[in-house]
Coordinates of C-alpha atoms in Angstrom, one line a residue:
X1 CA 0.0 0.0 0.0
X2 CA 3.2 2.7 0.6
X3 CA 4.4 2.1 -2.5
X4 CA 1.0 2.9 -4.1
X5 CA 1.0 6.5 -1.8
X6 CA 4.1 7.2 -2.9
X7 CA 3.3 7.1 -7.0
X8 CA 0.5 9.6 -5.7
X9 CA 2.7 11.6 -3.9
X10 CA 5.2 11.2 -7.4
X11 CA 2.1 12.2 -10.1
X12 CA 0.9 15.4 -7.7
X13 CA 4.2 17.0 -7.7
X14 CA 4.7 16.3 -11.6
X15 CA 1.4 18.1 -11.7
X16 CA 2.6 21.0 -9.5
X17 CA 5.5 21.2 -12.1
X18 CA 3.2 21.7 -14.2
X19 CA 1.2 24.8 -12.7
X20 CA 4.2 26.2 -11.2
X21 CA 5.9 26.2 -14.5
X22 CA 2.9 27.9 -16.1
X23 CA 2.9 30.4 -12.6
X24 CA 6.5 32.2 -13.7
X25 CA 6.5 31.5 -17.3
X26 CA 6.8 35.6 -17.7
X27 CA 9.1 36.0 -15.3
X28 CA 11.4 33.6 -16.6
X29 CA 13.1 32.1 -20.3
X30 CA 12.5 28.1 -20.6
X31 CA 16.1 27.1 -21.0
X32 CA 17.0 29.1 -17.8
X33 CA 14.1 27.6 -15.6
X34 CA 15.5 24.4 -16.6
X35 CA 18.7 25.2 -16.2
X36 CA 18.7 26.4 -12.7
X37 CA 16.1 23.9 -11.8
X38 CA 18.5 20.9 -12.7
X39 CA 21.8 23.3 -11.3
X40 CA 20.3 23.3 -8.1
X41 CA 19.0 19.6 -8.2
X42 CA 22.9 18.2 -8.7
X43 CA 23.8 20.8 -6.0
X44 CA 21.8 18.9 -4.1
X45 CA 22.6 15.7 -5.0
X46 CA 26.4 16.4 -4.9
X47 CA 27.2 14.8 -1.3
X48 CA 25.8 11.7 -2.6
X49 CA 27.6 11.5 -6.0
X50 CA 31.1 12.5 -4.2
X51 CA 30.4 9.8 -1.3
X52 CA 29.7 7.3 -4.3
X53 CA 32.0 8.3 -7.0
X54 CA 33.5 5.1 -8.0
X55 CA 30.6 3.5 -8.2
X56 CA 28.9 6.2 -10.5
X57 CA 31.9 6.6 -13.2
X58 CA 31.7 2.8 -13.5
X59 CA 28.5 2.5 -14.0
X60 CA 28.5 5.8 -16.6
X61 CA 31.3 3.9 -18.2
X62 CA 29.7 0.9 -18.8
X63 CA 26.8 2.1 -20.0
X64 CA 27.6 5.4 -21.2
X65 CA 25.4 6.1 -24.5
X66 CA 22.5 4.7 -22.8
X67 CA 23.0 7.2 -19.7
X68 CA 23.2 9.8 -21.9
X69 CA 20.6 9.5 -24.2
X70 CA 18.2 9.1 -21.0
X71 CA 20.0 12.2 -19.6
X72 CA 19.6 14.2 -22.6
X73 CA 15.8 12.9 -23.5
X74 CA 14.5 12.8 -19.6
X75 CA 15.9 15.4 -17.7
X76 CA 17.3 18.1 -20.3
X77 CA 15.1 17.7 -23.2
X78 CA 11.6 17.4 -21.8
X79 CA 11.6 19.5 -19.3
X80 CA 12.6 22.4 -21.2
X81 CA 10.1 22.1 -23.9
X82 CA 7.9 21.8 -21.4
X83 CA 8.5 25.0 -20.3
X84 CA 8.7 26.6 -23.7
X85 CA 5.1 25.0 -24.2
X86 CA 4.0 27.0 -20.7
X87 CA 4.5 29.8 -21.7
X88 CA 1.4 30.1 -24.4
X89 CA -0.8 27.4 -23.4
X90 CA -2.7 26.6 -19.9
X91 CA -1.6 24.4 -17.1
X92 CA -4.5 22.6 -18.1
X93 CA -3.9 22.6 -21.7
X94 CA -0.3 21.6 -21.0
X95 CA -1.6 18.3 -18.5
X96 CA -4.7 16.9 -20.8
X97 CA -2.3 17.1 -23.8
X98 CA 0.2 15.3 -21.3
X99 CA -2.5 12.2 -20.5
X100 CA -1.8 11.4 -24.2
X101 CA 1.2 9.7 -23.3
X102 CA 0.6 6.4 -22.7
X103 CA -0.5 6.1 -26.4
X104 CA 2.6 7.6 -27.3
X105 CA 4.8 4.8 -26.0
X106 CA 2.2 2.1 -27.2
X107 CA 2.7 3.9 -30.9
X108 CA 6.7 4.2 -30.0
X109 CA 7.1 0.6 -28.7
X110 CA 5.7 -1.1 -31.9
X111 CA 7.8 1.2 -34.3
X112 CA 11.0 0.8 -32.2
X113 CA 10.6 -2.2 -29.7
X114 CA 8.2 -3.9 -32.8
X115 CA 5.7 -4.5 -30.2
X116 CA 2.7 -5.8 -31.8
X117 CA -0.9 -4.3 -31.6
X118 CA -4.0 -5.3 -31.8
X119 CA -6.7 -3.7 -33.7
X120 CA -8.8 -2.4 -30.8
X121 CA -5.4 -0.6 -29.8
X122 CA -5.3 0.7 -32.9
X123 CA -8.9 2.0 -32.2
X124 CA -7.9 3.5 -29.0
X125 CA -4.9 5.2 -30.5
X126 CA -7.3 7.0 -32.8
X127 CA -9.7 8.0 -30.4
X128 CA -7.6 9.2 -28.2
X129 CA -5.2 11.9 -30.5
X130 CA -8.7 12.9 -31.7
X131 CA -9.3 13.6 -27.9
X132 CA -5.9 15.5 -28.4
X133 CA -6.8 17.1 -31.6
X134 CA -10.0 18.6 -29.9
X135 CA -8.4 19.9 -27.2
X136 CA -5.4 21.6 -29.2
X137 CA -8.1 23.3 -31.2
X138 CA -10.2 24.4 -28.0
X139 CA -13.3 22.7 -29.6
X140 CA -13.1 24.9 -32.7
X141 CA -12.3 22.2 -35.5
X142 CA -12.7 24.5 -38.2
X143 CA -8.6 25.9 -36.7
X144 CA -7.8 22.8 -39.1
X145 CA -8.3 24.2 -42.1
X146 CA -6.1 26.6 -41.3
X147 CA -3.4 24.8 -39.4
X148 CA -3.7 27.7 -36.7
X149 CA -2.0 25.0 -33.8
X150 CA -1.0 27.0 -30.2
X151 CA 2.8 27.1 -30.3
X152 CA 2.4 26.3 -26.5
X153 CA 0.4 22.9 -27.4
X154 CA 2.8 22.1 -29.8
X155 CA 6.0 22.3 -27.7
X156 CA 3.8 20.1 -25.1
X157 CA 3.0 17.5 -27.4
X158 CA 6.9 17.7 -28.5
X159 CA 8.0 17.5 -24.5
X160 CA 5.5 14.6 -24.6
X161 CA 6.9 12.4 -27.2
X162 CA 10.4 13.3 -25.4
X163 CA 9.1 11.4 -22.5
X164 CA 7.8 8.6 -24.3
X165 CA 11.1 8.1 -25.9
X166 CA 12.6 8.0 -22.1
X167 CA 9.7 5.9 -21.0
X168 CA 10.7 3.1 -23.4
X169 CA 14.2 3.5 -23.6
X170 CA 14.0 3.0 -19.7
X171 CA 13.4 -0.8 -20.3
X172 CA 16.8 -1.0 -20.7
X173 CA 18.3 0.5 -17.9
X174 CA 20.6 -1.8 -16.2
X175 CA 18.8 -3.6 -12.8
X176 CA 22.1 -3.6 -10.6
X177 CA 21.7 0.4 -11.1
X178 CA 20.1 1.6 -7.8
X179 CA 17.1 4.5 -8.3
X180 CA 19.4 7.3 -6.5
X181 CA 22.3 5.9 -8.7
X182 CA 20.4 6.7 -11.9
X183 CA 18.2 9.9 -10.4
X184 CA 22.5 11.1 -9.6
X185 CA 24.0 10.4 -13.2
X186 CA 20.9 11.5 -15.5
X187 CA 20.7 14.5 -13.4
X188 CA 24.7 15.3 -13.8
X189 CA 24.5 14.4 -17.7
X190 CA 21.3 16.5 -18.6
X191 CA 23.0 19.7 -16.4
X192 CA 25.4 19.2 -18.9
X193 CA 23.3 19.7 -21.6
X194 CA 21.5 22.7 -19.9
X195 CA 24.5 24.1 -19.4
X196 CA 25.7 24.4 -23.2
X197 CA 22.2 25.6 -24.0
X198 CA 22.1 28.0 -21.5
X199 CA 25.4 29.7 -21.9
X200 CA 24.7 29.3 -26.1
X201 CA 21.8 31.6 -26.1
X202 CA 23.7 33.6 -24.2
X203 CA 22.6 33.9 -20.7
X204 CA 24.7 34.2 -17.3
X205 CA 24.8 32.5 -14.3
X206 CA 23.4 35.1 -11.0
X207 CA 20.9 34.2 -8.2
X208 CA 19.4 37.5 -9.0
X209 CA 15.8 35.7 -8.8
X210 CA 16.0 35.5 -5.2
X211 CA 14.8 38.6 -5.6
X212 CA 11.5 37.5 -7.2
X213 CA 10.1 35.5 -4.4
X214 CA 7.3 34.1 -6.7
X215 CA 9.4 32.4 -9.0
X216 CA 12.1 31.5 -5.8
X217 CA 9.7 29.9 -4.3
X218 CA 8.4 28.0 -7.1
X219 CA 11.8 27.0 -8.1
X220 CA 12.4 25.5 -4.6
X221 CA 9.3 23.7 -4.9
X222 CA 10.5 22.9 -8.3
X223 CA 13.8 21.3 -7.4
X224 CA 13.0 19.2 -4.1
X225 CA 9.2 17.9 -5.0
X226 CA 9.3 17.1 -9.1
X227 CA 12.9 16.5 -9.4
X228 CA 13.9 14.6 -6.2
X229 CA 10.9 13.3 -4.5
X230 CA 8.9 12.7 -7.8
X231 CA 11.7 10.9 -9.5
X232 CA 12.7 8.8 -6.6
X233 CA 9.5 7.8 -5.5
X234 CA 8.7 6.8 -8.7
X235 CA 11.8 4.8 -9.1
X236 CA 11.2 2.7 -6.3
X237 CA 7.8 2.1 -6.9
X238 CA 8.1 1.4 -10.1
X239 CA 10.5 -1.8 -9.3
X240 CA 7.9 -2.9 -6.4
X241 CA 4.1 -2.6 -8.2
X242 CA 5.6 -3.1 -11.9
X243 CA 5.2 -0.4 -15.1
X244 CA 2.2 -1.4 -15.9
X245 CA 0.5 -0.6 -12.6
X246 CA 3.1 2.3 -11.9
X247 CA 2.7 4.0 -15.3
X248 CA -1.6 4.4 -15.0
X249 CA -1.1 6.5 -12.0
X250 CA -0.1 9.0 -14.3
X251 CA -3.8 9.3 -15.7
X252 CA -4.2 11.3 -12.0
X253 CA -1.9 14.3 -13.3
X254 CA -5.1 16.1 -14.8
X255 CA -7.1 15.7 -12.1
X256 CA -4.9 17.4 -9.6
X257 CA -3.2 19.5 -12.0
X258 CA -6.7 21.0 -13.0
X259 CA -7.4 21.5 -8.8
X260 CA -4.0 23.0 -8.9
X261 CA -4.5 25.3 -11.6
X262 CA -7.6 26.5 -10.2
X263 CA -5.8 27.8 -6.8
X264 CA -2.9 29.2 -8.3
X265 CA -3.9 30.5 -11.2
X266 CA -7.6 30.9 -11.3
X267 CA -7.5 28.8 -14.5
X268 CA -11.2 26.9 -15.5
X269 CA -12.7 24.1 -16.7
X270 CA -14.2 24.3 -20.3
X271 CA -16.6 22.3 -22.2
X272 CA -14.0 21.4 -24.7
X273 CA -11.3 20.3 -21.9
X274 CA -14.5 17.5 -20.6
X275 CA -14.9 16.5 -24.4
X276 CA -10.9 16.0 -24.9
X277 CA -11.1 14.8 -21.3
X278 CA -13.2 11.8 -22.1
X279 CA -11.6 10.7 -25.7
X280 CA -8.4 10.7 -24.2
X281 CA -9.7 8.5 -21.4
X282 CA -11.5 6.1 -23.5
X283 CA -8.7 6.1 -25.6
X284 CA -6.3 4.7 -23.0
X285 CA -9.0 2.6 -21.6
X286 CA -9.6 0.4 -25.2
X287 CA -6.0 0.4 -25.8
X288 CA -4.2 -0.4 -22.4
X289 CA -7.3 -1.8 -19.9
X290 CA -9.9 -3.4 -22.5
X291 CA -6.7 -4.8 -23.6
X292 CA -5.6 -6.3 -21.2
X293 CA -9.1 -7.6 -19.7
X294 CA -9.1 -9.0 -23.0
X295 CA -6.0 -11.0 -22.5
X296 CA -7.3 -12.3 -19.3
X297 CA -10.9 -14.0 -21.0
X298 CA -8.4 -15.7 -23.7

């Protein structure tokens, strides 16, 4: 039952990641936010990675390309085009868009891993990026014609097939690696790439945002619940209830992230949010649950 609390715990501070990120989008560029989010994390983190050193550079070593892809994919690339995506679409948007996921890897894993697929997950695929579609276009379906898309949905729908690639490239991540021993060396490897990208376009490091105590707060929340918490919690979980249990629990990041939104940023509900809402849901339900309720009267 802990472990089931703690992939709550994991999906409601995604989901505060989420608002948050939406909260200081104007106060703040994308590649910085991520930057000094990640900064801070491995600042964190440092005690740990000096204590365990050795054990760290051989594992990087042995499985370096792997480490780096996840690095790159998981903690640099996402995140930031997350945050590029927040800054012109809503929280909500940005999480219903984000429940699309799961078919993501489903699509993913049959072109890469050549997982098969059934016809009624085929169906649900379908029903579900129509759910997306819908929602992108705020209900109005004649924005088609025109291929008027929010940049902001866009970027989320990129951040999302970022994850999906790390969601499914995580099947190979070696089992002797320990959660904190992975959480340490993705974390150092995408700071790596943050820090190219930040100093590229041409920003400076300064803690001048202390000054701005919304978005110093929200980056403290940012670093120890999302980042740390999130991550570990979900690693250890993860190895206890299995993926498949693990992964649905991320079908709850709507729900709170919509109860978020509302306190934080006086964002509300629409009609076309419930319509996208539901396709999405039955969408994952006919091609992940039907499926496998399916599997069990064969």
């Amino acid at each position: 039952m802990q472990y089931y609390i703690l992939l709550v715990l994991a999906v409601l501070f995604w989901s505060g990641n989420f608002v948050f990120g939406r909260l200081v989008s104007t106060s703040i560029e994308p590649t910085e936010l991520s930057f000094y989010r990640w900064f801070f994390v491995l600042v964190l983190l440092l005690p740990y990675i000096l204590i365990n050193i050795k054990r760290l550079t051989k594992a990087l070593r042995k499985d370096f390309l792997l480490l780096f892809l996840l690095g790159g994919v998981g903690v640099a690339g996402f995140n930031t085009f997350l945050y590029y995506g927040l800054q012109t679409t809503t929280a909500i948007n940005a999480l219903l868009i984000n429940s699309a996921i799961p078919i993501m890897i489903v699509v993913l894993s049959a072109i890469i891993l050549k997982v098969k697929i059934k016809a009624i997950q085929v169906f649900g695929i379908f029903v579900s990026t129509l759910g997306v579609i819908y929602l992108i276009v705020k209900g109005e379906l004649s924005i088609l014609s025109t291929l008027e898309f929010s940049k902001g949905d866009l970027w989320i729908l990129l951040a999302g097939l970022l994850w999906s690639l790390y969601s499914i490239f995580l099947k190979f991540k070696p089992k002797e690696l320990k959660a904190f021993d992975f959480l340490a060396i993705t974390t150092f490897i995408g700071v790596g790439f943050l820090t190219i990208a930040f100093y590229y376009q041409g920003y400076s490091f300064s803690v001048g945002f202390i000054e701005n105590k919304e978005l110093f707060y929200s980056l403290i929340y940012m670093v120890i619940f999302p980042s740390i918490l999130s991550f570990y919690f979900w690693n250890i979980s993860t190895v206890e209830v299995g993926a498949n249990k693990a992964g649905q629990f991320a079908h709850l990041m709507p729900i709170f992230g919509a109860v978020l939104a509302y306190i934080f940023l006086g964002e509300k509900l629409e009609f076309y949010h419930l319509v996208g809402v539901i396709l999405i849901a039955l969408g994952i339900y006919l091609s992940i649950f039907y499926l496998k309720k399916d599997k069990k009267s064969e």
